[in-house]
PDB file of N, CA and C in Angstrom:
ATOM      1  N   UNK A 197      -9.357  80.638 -39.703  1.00  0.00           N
ATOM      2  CA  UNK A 197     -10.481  81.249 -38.999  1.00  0.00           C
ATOM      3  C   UNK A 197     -11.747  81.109 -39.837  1.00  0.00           C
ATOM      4  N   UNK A 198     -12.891  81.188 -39.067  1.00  0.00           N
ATOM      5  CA  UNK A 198     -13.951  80.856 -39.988  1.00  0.00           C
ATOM      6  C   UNK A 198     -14.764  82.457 -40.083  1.00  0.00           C
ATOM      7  N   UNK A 199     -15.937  82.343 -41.168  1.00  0.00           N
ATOM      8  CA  UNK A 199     -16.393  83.828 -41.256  1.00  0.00           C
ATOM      9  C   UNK A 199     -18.184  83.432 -41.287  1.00  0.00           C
ATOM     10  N   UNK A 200     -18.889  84.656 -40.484  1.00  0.00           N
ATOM     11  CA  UNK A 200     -20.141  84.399 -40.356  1.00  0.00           C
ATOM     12  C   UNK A 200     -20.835  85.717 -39.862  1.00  0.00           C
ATOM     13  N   UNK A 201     -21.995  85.711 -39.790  1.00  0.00           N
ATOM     14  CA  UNK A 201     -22.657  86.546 -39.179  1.00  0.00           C
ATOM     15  C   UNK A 201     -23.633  86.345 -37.879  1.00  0.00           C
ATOM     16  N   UNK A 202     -23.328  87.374 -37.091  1.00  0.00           N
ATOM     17  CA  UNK A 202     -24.330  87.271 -35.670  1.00  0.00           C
ATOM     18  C   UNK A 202     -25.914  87.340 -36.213  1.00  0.00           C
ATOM     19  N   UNK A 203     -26.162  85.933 -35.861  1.00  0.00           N
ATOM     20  CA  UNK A 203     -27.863  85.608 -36.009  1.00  0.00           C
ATOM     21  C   UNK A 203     -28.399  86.322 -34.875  1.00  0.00           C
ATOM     22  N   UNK A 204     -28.254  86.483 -33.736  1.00  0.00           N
ATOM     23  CA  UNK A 204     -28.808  86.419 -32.430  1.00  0.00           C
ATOM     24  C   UNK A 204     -27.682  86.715 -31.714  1.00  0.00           C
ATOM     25  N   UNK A 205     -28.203  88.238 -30.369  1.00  0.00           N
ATOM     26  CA  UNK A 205     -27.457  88.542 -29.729  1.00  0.00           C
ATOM     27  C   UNK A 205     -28.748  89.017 -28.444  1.00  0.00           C
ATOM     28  N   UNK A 206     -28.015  88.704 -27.301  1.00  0.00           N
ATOM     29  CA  UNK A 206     -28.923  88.947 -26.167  1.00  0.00           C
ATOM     30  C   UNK A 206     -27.661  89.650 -25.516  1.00  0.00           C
ATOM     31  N   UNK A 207     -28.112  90.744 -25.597  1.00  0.00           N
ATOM     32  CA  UNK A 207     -27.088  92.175 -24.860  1.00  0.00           C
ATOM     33  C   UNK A 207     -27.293  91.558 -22.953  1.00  0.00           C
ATOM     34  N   UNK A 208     -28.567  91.219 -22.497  1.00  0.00           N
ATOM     35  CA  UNK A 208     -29.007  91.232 -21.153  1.00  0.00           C
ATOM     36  C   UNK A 208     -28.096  90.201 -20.614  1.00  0.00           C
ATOM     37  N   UNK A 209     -27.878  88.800 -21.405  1.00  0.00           N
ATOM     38  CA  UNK A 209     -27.055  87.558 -21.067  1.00  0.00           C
ATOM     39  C   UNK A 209     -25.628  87.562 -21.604  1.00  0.00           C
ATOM     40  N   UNK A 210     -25.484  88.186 -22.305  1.00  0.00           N
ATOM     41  CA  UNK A 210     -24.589  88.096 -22.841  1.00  0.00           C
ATOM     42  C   UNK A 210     -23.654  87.141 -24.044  1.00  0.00           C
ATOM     43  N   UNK A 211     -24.648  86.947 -24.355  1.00  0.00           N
ATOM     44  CA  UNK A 211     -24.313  85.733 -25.445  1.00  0.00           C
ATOM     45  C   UNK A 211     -25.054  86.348 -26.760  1.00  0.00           C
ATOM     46  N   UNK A 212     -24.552  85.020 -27.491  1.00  0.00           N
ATOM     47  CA  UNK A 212     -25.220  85.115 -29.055  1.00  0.00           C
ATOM     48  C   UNK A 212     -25.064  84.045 -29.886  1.00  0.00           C
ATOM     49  N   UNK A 213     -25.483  83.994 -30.904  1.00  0.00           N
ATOM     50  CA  UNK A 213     -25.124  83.101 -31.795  1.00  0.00           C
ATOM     51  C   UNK A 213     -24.473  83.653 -33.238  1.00  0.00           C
ATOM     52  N   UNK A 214     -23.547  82.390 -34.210  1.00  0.00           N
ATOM     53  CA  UNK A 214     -23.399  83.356 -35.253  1.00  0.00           C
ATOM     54  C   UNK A 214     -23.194  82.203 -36.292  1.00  0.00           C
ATOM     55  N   UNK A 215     -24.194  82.416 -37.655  1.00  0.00           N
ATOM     56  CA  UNK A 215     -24.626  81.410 -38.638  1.00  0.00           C
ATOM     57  C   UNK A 215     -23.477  81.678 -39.201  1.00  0.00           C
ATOM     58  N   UNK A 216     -22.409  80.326 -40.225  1.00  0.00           N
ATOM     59  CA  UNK A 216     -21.512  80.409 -40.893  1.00  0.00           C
ATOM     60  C   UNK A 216     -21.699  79.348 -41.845  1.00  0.00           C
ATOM     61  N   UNK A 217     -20.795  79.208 -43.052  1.00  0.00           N
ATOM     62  CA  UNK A 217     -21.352  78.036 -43.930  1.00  0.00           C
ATOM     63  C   UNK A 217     -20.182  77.057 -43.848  1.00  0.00           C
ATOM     64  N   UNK A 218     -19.565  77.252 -42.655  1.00  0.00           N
ATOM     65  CA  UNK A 218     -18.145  76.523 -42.021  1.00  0.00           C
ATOM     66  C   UNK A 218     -18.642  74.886 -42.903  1.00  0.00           C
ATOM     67  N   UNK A 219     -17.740  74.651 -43.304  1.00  0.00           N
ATOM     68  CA  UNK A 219     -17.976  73.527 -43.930  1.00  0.00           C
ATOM     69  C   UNK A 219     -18.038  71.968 -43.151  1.00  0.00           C
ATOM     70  N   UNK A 220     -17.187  72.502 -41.968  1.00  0.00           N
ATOM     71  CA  UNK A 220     -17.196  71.257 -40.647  1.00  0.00           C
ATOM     72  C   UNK A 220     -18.425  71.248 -39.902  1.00  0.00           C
ATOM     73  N   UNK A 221     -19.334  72.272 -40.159  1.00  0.00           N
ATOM     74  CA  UNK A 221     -20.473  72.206 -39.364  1.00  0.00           C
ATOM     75  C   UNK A 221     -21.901  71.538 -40.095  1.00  0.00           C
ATOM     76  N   UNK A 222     -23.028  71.533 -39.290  1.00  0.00           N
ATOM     77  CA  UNK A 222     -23.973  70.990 -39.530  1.00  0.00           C
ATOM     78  C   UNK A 222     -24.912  72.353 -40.575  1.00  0.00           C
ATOM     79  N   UNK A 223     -25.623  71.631 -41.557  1.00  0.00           N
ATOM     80  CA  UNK A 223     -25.995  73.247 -42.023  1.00  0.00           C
ATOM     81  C   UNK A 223     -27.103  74.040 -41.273  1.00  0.00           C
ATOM     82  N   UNK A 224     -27.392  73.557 -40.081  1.00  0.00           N
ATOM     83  CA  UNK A 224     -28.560  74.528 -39.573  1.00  0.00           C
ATOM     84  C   UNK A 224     -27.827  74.352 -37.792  1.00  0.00           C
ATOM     85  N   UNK A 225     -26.516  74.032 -37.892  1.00  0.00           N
ATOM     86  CA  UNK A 225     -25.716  74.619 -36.694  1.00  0.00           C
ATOM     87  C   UNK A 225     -25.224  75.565 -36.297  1.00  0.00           C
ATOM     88  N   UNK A 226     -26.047  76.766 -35.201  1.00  0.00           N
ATOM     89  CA  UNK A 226     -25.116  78.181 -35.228  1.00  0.00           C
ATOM     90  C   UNK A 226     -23.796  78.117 -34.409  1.00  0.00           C
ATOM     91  N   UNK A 227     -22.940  78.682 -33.766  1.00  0.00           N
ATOM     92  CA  UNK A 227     -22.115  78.823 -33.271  1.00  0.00           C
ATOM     93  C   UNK A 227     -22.462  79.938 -32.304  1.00  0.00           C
ATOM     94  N   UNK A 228     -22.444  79.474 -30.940  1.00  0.00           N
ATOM     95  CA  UNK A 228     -22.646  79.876 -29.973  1.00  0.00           C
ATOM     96  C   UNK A 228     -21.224  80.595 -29.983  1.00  0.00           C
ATOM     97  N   UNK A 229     -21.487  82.008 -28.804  1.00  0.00           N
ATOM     98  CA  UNK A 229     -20.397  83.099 -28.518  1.00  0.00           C
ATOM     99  C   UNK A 229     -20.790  83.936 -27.174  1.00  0.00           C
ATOM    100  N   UNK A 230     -19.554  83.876 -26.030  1.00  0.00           N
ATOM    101  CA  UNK A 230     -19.895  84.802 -25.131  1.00  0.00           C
ATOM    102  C   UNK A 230     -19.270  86.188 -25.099  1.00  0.00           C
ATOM    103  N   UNK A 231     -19.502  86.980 -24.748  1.00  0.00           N
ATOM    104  CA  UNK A 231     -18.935  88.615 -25.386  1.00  0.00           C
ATOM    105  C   UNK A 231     -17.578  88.353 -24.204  1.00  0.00           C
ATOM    106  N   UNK A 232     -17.435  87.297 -23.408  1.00  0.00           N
ATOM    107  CA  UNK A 232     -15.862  87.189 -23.158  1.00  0.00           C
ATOM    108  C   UNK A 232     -15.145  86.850 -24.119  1.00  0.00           C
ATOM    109  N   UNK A 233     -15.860  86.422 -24.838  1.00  0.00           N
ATOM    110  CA  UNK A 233     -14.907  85.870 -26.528  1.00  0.00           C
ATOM    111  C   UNK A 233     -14.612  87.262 -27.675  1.00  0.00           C
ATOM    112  N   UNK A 234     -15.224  88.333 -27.237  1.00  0.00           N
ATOM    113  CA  UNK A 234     -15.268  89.493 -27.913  1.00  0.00           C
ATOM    114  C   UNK A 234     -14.832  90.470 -27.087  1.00  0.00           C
ATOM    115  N   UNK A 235     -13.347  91.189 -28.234  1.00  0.00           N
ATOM    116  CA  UNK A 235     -13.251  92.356 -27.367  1.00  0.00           C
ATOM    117  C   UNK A 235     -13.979  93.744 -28.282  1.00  0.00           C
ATOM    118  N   UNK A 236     -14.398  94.398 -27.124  1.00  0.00           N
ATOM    119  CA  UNK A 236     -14.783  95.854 -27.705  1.00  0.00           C
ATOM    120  C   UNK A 236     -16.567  95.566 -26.997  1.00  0.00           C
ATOM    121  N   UNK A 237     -17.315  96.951 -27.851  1.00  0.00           N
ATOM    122  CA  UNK A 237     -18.506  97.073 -27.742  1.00  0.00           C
ATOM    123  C   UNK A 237     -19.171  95.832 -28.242  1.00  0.00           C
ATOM    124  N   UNK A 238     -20.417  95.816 -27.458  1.00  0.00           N
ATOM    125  CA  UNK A 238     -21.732  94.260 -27.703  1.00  0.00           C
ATOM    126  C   UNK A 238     -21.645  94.202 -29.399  1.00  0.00           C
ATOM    127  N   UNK A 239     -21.775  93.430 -30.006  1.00  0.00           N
ATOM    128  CA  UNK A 239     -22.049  92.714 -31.495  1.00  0.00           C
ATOM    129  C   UNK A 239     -24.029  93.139 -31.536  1.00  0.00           C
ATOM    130  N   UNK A 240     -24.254  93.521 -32.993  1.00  0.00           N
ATOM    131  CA  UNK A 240     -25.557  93.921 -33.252  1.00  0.00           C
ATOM    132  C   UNK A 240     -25.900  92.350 -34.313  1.00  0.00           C
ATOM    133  N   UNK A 241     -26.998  91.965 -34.370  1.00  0.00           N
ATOM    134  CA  UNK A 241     -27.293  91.230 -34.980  1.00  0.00           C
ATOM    135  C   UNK A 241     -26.962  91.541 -36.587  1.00  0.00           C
ATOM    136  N   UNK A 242     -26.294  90.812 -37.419  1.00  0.00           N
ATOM    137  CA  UNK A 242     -26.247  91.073 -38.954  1.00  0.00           C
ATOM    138  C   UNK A 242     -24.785  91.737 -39.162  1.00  0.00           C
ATOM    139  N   UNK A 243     -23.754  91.085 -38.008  1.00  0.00           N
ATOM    140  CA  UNK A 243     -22.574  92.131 -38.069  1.00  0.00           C
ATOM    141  C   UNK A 243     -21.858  91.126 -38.427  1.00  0.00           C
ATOM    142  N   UNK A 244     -20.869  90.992 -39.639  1.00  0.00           N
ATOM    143  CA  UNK A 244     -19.954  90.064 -39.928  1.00  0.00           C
ATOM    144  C   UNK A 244     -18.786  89.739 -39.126  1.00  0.00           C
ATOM    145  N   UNK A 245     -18.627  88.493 -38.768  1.00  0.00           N
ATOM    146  CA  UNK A 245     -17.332  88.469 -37.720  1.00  0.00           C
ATOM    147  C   UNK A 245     -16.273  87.554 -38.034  1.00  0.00           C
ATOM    148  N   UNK A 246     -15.322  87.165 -37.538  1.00  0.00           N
ATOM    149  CA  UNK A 246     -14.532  86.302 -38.098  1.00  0.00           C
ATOM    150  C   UNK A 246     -14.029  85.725 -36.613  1.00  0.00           C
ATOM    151  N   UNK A 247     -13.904  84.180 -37.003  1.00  0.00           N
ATOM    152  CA  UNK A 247     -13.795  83.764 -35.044  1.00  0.00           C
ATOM    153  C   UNK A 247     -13.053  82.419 -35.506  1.00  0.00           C
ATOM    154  N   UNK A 248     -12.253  81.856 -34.629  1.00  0.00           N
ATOM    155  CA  UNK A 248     -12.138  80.348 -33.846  1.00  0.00           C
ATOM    156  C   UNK A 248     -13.073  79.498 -33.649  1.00  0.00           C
ATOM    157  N   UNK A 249     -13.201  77.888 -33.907  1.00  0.00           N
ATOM    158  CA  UNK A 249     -14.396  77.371 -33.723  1.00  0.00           C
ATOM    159  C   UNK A 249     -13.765  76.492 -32.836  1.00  0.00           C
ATOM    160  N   UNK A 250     -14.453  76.649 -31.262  1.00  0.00           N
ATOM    161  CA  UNK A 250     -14.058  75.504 -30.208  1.00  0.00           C
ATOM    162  C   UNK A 250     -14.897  74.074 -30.160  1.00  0.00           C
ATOM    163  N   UNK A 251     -14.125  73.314 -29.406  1.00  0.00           N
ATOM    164  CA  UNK A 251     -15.837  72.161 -29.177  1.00  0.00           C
ATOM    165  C   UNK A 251     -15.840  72.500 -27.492  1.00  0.00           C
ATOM    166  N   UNK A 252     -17.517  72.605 -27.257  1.00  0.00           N
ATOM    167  CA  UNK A 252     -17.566  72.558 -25.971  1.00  0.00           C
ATOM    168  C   UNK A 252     -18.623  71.429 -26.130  1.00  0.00           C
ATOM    169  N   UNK A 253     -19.293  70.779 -24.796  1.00  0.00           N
ATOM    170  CA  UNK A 253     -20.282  69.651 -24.338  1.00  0.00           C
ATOM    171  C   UNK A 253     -21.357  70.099 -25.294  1.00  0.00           C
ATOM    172  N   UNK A 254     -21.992  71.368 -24.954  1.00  0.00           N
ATOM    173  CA  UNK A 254     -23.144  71.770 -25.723  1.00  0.00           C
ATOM    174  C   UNK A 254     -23.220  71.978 -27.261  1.00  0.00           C
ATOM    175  N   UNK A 255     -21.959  71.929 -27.903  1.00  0.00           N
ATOM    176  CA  UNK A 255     -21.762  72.157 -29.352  1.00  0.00           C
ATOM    177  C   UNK A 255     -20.452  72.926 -29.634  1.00  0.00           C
ATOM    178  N   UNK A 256     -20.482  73.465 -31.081  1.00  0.00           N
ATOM    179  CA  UNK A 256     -19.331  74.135 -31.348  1.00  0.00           C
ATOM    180  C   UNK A 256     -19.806  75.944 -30.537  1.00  0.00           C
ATOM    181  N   UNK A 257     -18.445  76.322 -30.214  1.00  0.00           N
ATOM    182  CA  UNK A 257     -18.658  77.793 -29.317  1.00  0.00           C
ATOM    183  C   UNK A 257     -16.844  78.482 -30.161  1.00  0.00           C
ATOM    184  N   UNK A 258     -17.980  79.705 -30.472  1.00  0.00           N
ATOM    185  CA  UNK A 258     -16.387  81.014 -30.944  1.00  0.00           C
ATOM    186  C   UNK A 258     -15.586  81.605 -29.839  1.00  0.00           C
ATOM    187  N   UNK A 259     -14.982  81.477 -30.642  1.00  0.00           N
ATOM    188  CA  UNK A 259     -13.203  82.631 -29.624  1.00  0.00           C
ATOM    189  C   UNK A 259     -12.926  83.005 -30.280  1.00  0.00           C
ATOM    190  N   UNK A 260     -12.033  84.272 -29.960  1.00  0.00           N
ATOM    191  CA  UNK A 260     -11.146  85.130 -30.893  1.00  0.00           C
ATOM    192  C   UNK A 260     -12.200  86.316 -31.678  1.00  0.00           C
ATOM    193  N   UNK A 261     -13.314  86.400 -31.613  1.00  0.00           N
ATOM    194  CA  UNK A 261     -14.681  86.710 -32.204  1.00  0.00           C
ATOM    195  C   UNK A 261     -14.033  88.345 -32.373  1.00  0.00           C
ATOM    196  N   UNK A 262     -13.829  88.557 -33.832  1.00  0.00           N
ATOM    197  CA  UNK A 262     -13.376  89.948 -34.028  1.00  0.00           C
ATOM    198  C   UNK A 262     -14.088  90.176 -35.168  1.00  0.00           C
ATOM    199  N   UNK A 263     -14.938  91.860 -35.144  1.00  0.00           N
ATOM    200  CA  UNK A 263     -15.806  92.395 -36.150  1.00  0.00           C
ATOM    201  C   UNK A 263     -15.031  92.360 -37.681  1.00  0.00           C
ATOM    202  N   UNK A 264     -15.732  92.064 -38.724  1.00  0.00           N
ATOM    203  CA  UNK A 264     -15.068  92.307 -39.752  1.00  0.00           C
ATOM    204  C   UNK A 264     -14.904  93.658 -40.775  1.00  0.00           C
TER     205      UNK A 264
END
């Protein structure tokens, strides 16, 4: 599993992003996340998480997205 923090969270859409220093990634690539990928209450920006890294069309996207 990889480990990072929520850069960006839009409570209204439901999404977010979350910066990691995943070594497979690009270094200024976030990892997109939809709060279907999260169980529990919305994620606050600056909250450490630990997730799955998928490939979708648009880039890499988290699953499994659980607070740390």
């Amino acid at each position: 599993m990889a480990h990072g923090k929520v850069d960006f969270f839009n409570d209204t859409g439901g999404y977010g992003f979350i910066t990691t220093d995943d070594g497979d990634l690009d270094d200024d690539e976030d990892v997109f996340f939809h709060m279907e990928d999260v169980g529990g209450p919305d994620l606050e920006e600056g909250t450490e998480v630990e997730f799955d890294i998928e490939s979708s069309p648009k880039g890499p996207r988290a699953s499994n997205v659980v607070r740390q």
